[in-house]
mmCIF file with all atom_site columns, C-alpha atoms in Angstrom:
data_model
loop_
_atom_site.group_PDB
_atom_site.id
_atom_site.type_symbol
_atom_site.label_atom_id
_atom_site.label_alt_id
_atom_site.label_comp_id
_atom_site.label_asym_id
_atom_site.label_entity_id
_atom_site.label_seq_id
_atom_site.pdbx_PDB_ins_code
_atom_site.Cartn_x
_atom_site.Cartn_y
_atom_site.Cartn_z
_atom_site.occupancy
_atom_site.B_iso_or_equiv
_atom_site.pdbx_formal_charge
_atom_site.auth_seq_id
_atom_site.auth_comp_id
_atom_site.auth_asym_id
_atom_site.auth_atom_id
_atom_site.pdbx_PDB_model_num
ATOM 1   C CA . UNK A 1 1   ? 189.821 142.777 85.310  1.00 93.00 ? 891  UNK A CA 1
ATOM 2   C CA . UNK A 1 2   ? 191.448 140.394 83.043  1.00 97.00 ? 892  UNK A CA 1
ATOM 3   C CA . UNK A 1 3   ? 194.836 138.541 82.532  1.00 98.00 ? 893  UNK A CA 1
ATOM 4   C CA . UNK A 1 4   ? 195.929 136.928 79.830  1.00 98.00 ? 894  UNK A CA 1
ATOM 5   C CA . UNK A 1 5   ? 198.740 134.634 79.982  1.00 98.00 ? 895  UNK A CA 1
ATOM 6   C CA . UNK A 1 6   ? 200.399 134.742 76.589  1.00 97.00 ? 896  UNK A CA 1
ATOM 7   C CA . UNK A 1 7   ? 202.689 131.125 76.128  1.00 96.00 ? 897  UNK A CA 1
ATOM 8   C CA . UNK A 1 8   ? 204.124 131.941 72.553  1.00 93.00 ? 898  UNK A CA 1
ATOM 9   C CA . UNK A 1 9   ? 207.989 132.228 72.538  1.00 90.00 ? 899  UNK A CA 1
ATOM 10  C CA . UNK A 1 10  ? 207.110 134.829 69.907  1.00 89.00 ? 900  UNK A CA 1
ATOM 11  C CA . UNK A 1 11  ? 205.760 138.309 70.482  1.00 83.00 ? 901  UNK A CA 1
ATOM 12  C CA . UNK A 1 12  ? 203.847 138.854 67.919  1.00 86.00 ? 902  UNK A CA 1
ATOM 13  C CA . UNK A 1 13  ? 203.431 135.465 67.401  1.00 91.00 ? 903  UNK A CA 1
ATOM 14  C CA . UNK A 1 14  ? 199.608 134.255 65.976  1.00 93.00 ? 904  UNK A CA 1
ATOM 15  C CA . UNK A 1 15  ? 198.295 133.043 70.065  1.00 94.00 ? 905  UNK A CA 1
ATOM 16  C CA . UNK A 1 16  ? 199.393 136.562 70.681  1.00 95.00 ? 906  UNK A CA 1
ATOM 17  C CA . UNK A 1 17  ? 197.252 138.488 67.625  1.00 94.00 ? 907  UNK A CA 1
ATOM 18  C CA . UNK A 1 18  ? 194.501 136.560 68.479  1.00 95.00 ? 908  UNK A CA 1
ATOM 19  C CA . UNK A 1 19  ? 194.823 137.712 72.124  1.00 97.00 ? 909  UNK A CA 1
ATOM 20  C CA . UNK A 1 20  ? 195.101 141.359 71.343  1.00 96.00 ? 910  UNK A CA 1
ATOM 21  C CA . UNK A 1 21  ? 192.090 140.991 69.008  1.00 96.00 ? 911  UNK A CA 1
ATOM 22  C CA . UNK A 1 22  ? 190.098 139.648 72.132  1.00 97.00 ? 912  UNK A CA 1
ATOM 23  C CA . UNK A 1 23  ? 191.327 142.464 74.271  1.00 97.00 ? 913  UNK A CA 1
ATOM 24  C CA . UNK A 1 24  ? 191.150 145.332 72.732  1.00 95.00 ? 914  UNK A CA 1
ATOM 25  C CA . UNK A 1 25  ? 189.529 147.981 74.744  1.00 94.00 ? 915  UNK A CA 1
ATOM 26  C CA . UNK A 1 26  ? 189.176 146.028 78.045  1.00 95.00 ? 916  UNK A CA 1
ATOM 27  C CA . UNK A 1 27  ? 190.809 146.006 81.052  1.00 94.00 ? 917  UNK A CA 1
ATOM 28  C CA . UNK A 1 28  ? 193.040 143.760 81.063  1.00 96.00 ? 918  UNK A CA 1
ATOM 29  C CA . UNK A 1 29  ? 197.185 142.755 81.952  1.00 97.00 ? 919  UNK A CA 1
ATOM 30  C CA . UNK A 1 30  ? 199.380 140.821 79.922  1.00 97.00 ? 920  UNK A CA 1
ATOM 31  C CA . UNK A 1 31  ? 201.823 138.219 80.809  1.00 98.00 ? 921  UNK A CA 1
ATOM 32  C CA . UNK A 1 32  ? 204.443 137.012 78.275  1.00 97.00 ? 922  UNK A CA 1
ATOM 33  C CA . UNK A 1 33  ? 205.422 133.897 80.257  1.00 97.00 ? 923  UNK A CA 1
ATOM 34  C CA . UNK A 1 34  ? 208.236 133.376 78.009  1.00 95.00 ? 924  UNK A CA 1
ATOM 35  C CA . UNK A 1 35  ? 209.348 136.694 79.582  1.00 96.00 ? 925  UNK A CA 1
ATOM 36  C CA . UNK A 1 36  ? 208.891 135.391 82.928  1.00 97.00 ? 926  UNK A CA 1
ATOM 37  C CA . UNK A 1 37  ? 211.298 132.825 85.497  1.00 97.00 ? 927  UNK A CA 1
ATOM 38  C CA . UNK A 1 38  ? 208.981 129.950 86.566  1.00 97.00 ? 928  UNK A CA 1
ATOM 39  C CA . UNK A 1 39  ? 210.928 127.309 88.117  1.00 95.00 ? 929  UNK A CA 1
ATOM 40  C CA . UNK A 1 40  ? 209.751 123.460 87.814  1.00 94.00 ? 930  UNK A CA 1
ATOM 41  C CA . UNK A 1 41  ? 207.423 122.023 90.459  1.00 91.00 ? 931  UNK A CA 1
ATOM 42  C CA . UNK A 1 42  ? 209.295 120.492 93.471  1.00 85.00 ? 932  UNK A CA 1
ATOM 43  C CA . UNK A 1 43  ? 206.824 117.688 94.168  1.00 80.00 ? 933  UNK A CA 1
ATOM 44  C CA . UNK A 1 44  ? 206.474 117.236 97.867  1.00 77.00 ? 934  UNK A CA 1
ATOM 45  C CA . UNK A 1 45  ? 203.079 116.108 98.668  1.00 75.00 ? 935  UNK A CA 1
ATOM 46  C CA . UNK A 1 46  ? 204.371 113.366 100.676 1.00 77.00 ? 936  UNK A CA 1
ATOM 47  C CA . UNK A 1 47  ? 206.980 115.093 103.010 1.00 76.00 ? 937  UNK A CA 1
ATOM 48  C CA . UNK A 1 48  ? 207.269 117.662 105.357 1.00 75.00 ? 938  UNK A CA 1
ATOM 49  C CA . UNK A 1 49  ? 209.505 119.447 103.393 1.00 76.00 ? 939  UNK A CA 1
ATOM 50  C CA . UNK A 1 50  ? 208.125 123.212 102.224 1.00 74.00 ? 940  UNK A CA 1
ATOM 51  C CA . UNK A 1 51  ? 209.480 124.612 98.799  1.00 72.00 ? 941  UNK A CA 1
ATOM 52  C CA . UNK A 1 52  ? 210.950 127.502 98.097  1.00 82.00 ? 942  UNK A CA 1
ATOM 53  C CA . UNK A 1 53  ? 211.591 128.839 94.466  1.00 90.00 ? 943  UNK A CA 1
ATOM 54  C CA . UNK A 1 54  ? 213.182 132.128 93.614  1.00 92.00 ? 944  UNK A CA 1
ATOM 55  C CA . UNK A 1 55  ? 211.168 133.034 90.617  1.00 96.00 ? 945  UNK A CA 1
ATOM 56  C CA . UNK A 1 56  ? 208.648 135.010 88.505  1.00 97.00 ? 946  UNK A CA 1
ATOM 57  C CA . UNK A 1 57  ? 205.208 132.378 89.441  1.00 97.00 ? 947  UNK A CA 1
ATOM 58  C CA . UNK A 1 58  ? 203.793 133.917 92.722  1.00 96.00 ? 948  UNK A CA 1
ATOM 59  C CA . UNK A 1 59  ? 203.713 137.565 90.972  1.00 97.00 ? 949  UNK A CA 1
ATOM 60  C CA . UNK A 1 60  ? 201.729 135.771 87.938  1.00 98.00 ? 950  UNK A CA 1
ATOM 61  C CA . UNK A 1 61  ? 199.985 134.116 90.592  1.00 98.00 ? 951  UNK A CA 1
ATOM 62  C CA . UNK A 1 62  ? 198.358 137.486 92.095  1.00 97.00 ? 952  UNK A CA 1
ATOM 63  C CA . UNK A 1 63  ? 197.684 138.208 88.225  1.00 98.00 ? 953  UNK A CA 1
ATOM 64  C CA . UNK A 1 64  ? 195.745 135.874 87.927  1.00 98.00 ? 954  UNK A CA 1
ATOM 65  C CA . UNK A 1 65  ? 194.128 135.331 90.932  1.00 98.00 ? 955  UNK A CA 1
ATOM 66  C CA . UNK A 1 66  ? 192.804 139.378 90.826  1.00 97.00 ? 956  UNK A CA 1
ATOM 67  C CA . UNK A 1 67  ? 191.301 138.621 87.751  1.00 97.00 ? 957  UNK A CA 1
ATOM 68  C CA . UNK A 1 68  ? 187.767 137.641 86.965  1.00 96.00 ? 958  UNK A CA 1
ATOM 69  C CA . UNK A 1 69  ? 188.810 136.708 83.945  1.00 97.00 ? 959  UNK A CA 1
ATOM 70  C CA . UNK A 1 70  ? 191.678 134.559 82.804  1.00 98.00 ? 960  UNK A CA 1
ATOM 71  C CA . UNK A 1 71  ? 192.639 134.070 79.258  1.00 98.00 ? 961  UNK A CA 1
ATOM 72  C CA . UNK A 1 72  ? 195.561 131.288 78.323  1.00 98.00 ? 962  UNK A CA 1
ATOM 73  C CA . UNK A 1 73  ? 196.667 131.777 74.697  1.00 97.00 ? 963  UNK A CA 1
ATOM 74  C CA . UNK A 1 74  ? 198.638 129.031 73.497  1.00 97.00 ? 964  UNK A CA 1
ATOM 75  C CA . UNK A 1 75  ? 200.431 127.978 70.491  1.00 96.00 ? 965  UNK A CA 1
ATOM 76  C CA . UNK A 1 76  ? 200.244 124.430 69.668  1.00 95.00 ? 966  UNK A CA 1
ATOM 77  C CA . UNK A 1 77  ? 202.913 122.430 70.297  1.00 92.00 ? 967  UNK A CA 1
ATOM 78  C CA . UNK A 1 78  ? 202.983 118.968 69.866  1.00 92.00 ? 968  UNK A CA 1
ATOM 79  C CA . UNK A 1 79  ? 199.701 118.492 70.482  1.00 93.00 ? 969  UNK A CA 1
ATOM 80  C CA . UNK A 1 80  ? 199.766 119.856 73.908  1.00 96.00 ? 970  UNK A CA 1
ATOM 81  C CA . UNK A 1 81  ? 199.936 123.758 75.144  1.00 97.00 ? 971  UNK A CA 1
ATOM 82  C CA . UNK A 1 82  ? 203.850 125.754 75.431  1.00 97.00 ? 972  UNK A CA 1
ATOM 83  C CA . UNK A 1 83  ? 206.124 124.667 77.812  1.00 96.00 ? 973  UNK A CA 1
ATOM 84  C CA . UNK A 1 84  ? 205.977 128.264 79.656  1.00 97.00 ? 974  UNK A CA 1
ATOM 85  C CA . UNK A 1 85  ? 202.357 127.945 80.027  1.00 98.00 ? 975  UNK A CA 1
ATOM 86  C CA . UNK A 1 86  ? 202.504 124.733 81.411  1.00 97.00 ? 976  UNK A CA 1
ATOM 87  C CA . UNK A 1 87  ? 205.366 125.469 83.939  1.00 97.00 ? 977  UNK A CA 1
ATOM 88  C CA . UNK A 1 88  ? 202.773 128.022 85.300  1.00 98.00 ? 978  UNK A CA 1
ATOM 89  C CA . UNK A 1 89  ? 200.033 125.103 85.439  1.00 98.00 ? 979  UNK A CA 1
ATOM 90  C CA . UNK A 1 90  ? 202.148 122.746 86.935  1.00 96.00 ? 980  UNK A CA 1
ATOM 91  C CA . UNK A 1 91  ? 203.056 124.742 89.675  1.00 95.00 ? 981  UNK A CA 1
ATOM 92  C CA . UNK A 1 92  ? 199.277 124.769 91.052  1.00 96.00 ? 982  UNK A CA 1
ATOM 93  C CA . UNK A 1 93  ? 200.118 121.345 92.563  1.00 92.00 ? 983  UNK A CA 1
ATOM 94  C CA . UNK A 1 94  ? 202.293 123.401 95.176  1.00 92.00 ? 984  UNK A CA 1
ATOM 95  C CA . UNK A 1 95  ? 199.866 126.074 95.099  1.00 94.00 ? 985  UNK A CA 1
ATOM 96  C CA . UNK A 1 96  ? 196.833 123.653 96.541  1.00 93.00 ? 986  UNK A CA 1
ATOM 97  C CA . UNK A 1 97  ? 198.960 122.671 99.190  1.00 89.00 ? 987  UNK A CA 1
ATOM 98  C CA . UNK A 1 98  ? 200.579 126.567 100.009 1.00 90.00 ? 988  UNK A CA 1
ATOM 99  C CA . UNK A 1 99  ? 199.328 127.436 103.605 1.00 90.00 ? 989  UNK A CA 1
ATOM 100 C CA . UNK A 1 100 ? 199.491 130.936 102.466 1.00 91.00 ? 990  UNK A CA 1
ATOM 101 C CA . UNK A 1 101 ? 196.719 130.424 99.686  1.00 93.00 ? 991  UNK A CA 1
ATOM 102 C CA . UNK A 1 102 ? 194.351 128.251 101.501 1.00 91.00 ? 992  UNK A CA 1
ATOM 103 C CA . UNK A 1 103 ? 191.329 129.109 99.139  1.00 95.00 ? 993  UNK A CA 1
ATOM 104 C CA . UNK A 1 104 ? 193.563 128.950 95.845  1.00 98.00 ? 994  UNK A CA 1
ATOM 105 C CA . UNK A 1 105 ? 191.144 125.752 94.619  1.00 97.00 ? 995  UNK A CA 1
ATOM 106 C CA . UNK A 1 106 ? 188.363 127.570 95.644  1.00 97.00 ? 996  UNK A CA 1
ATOM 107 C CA . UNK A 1 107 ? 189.363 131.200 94.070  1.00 98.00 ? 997  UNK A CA 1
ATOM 108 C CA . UNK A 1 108 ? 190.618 129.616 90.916  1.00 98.00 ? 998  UNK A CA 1
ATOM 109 C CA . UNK A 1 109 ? 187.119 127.785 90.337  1.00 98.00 ? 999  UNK A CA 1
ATOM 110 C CA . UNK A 1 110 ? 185.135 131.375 90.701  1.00 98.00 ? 1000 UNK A CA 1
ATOM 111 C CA . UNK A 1 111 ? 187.334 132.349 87.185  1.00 98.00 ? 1001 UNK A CA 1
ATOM 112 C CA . UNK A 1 112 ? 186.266 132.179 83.362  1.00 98.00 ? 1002 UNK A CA 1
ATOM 113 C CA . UNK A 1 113 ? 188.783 131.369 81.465  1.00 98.00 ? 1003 UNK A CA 1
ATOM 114 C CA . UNK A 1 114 ? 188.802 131.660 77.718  1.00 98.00 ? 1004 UNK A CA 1
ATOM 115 C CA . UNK A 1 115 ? 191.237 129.671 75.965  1.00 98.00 ? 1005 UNK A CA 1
ATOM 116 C CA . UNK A 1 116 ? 193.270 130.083 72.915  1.00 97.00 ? 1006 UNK A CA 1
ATOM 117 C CA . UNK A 1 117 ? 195.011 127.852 70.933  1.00 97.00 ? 1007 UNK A CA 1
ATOM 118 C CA . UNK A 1 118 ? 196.789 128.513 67.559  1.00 96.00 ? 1008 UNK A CA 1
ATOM 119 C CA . UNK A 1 119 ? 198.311 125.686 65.019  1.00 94.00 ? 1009 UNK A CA 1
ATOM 120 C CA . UNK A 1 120 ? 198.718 124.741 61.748  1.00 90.00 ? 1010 UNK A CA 1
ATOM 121 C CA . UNK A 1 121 ? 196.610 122.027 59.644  1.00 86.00 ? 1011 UNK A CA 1
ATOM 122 C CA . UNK A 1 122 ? 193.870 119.841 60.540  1.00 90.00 ? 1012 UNK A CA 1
ATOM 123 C CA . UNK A 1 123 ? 192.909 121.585 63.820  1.00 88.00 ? 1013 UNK A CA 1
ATOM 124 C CA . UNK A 1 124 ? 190.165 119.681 64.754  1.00 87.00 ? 1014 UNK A CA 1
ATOM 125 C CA . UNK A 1 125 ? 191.824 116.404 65.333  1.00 93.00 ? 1015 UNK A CA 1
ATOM 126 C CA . UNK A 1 126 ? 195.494 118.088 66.730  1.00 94.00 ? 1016 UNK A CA 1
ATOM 127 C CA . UNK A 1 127 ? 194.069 120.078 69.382  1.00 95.00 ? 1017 UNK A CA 1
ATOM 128 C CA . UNK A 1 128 ? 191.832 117.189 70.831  1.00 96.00 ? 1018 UNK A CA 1
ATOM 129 C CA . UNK A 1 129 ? 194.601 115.922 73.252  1.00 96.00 ? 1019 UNK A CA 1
ATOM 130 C CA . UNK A 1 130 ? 195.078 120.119 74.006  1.00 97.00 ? 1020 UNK A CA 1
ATOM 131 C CA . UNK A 1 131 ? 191.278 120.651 74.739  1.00 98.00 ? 1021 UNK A CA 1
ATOM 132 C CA . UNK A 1 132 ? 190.716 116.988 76.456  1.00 98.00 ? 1022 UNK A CA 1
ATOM 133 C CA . UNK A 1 133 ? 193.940 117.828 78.598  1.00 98.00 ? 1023 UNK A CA 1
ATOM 134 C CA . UNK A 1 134 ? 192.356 121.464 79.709  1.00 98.00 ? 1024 UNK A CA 1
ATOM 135 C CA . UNK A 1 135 ? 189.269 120.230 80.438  1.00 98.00 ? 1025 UNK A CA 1
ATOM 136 C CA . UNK A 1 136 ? 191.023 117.596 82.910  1.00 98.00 ? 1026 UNK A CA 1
ATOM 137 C CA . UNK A 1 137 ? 192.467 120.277 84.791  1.00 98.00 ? 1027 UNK A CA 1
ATOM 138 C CA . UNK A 1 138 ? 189.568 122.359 85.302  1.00 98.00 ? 1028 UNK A CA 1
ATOM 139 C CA . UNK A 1 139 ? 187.416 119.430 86.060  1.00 98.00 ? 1029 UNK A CA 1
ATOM 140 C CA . UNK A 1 140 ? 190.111 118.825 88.974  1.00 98.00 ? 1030 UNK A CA 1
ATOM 141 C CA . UNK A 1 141 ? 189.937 122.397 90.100  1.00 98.00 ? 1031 UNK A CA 1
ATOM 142 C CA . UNK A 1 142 ? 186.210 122.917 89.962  1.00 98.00 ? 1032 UNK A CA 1
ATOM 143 C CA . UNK A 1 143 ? 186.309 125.342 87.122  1.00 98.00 ? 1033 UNK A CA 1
ATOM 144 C CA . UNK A 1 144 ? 183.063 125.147 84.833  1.00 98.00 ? 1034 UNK A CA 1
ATOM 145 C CA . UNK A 1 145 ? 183.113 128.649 83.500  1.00 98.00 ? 1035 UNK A CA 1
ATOM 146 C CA . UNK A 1 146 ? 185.453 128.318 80.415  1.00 98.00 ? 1036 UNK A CA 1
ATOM 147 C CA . UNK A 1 147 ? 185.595 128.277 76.406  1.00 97.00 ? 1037 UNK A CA 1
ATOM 148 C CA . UNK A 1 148 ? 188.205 127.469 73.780  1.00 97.00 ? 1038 UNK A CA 1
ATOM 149 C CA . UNK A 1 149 ? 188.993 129.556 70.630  1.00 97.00 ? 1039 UNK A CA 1
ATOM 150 C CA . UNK A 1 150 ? 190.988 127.459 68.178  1.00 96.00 ? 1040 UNK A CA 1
ATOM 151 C CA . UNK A 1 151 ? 192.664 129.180 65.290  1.00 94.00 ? 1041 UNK A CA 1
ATOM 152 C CA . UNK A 1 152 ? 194.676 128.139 61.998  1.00 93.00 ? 1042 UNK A CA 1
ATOM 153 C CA . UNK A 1 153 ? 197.950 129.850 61.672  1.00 91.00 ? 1043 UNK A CA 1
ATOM 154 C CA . UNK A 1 154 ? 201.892 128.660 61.248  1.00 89.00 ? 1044 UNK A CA 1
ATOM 155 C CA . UNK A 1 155 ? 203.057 132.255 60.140  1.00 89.00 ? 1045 UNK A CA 1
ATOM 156 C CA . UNK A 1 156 ? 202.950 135.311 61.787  1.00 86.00 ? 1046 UNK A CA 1
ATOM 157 C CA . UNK A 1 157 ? 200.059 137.095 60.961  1.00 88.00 ? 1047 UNK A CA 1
ATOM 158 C CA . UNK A 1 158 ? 198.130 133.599 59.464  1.00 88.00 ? 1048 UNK A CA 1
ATOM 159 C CA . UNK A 1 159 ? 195.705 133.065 61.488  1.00 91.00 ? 1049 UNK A CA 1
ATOM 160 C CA . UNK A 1 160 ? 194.271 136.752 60.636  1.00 88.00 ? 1050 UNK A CA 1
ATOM 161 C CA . UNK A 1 161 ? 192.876 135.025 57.655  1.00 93.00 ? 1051 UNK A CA 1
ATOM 162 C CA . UNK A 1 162 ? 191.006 132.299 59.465  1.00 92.00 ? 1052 UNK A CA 1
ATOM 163 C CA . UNK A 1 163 ? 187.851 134.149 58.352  1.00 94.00 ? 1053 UNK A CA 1
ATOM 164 C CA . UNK A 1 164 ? 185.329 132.087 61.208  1.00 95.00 ? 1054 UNK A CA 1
ATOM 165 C CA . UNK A 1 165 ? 187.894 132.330 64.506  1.00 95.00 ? 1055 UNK A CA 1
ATOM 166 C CA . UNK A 1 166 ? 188.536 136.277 63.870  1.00 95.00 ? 1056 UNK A CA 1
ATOM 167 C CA . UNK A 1 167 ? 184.474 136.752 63.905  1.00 96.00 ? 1057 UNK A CA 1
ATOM 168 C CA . UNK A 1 168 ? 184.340 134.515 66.883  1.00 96.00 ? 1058 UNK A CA 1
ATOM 169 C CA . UNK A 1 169 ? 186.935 136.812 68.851  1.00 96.00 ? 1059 UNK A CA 1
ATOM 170 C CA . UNK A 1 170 ? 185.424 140.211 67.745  1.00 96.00 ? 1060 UNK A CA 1
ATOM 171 C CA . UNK A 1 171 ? 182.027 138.753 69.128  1.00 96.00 ? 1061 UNK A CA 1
ATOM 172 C CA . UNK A 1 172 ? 183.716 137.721 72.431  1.00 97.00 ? 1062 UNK A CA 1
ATOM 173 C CA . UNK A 1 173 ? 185.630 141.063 72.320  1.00 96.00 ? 1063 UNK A CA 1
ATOM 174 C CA . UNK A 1 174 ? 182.103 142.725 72.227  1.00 96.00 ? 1064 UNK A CA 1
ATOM 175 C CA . UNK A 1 175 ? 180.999 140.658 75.324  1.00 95.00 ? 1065 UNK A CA 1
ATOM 176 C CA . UNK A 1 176 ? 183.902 141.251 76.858  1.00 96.00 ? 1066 UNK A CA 1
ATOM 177 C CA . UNK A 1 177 ? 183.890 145.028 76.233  1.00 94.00 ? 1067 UNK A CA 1
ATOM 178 C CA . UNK A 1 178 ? 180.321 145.317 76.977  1.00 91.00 ? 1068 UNK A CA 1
ATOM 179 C CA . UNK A 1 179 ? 181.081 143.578 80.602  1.00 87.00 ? 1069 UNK A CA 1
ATOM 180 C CA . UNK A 1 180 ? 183.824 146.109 81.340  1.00 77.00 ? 1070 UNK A CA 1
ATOM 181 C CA . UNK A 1 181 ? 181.536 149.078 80.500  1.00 75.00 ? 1071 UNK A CA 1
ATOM 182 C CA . UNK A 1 182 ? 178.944 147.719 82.717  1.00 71.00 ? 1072 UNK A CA 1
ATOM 183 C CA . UNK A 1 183 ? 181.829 147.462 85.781  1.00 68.00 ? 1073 UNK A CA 1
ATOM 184 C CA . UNK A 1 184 ? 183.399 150.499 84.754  1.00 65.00 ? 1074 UNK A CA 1
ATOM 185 C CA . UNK A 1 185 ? 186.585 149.021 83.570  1.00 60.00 ? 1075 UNK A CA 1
ATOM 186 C CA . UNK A 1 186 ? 187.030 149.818 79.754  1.00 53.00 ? 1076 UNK A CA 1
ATOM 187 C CA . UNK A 1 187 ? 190.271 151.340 78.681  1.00 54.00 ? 1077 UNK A CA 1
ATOM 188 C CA . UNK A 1 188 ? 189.930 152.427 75.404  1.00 47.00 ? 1078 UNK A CA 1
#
């Protein structure tokens, strides 16, 4: 199974063509964070005090954490990932320390996860702070199986003519697919 966690504000925003592209004919679940109420992180690593949040994250949560796959598609905004997508990631600081998920580190680290990233000109210097910033986080968390896909697009529909990105998601469409046949999982 896969999730993707879709951070555009826009539906059919570029981070969200390049994410259907990549799915197609898998099994996967979509999340339009944008869509969703994730609360900030209460930061209480240093009291007693338990949090509580009304909100959208612990559903995501089990999304994610049923999924052996995990893709984060991202536009790029100011040289960093959407501020929905990072709500969700800033959360996991309560999330290491939730009684009820006493293996999230653990579980989380077990995960691929393929990013995506979208943005405008001169991609290979403006999503540096992006990538170096991702692989931070999964260096904390123990996660070593993961990838980036970076493609150039402002406009809807753009990045479809990034020529080399679109290949590289068709091939990792075809591993993907190919995985899902062998488990059984395709939906066509």
């Amino acid at each position: 199974m896969i999730t993707c966690l879709l951070g555009s504000s826009r539906k059919s925003g570029n981070s969200n063509i390049m994410a259907e592209h990549l799915l197609k004919g898998t099994n996967h679940k979509m999340v339009h964070l944008y869509e969703k109420n994730i609360e900030k992180v209460i930061d209480n690593r240093h009291s007693s005090t338990r949090n509580t949040h009304e909100d959208d994250y612990k559903d995501v949560l089990i999304d994610v954490l049923d999924a052996d796959t995990v893709v984060l598609s991202t536009p790029l905004y100011w040289y960093s990932m959407s501020a929905s997508l990072k709500l969700f990631i800033d959360r996991w600081t309560e999330s290491l320390r939730d009684p009820e998920l006493p293996d999230f580190k653990s579980k989380m680290a077990q995960k691929e996860f393929i990013i995506i990233i979208v943005g405008g000109d001169n991609l290979i210097v403006k999503t540096k702070p992006l990538i170096a910033q991702f692989k931070y986080i999964f260096e904390f968390m123990g996660i070593t199986n993961y990838s980036f896909v970076v493609g150039e697009g402002v406009k809807p529909l753009e990045v479809l003519k990034d020529e080399k990105t679109i290949e590289q998601i068709k091939n990792l469409n075809v591993e993907l697919r190919n995985r899902s046949k062998q488990t059984g999982e395709i939906n066509e």
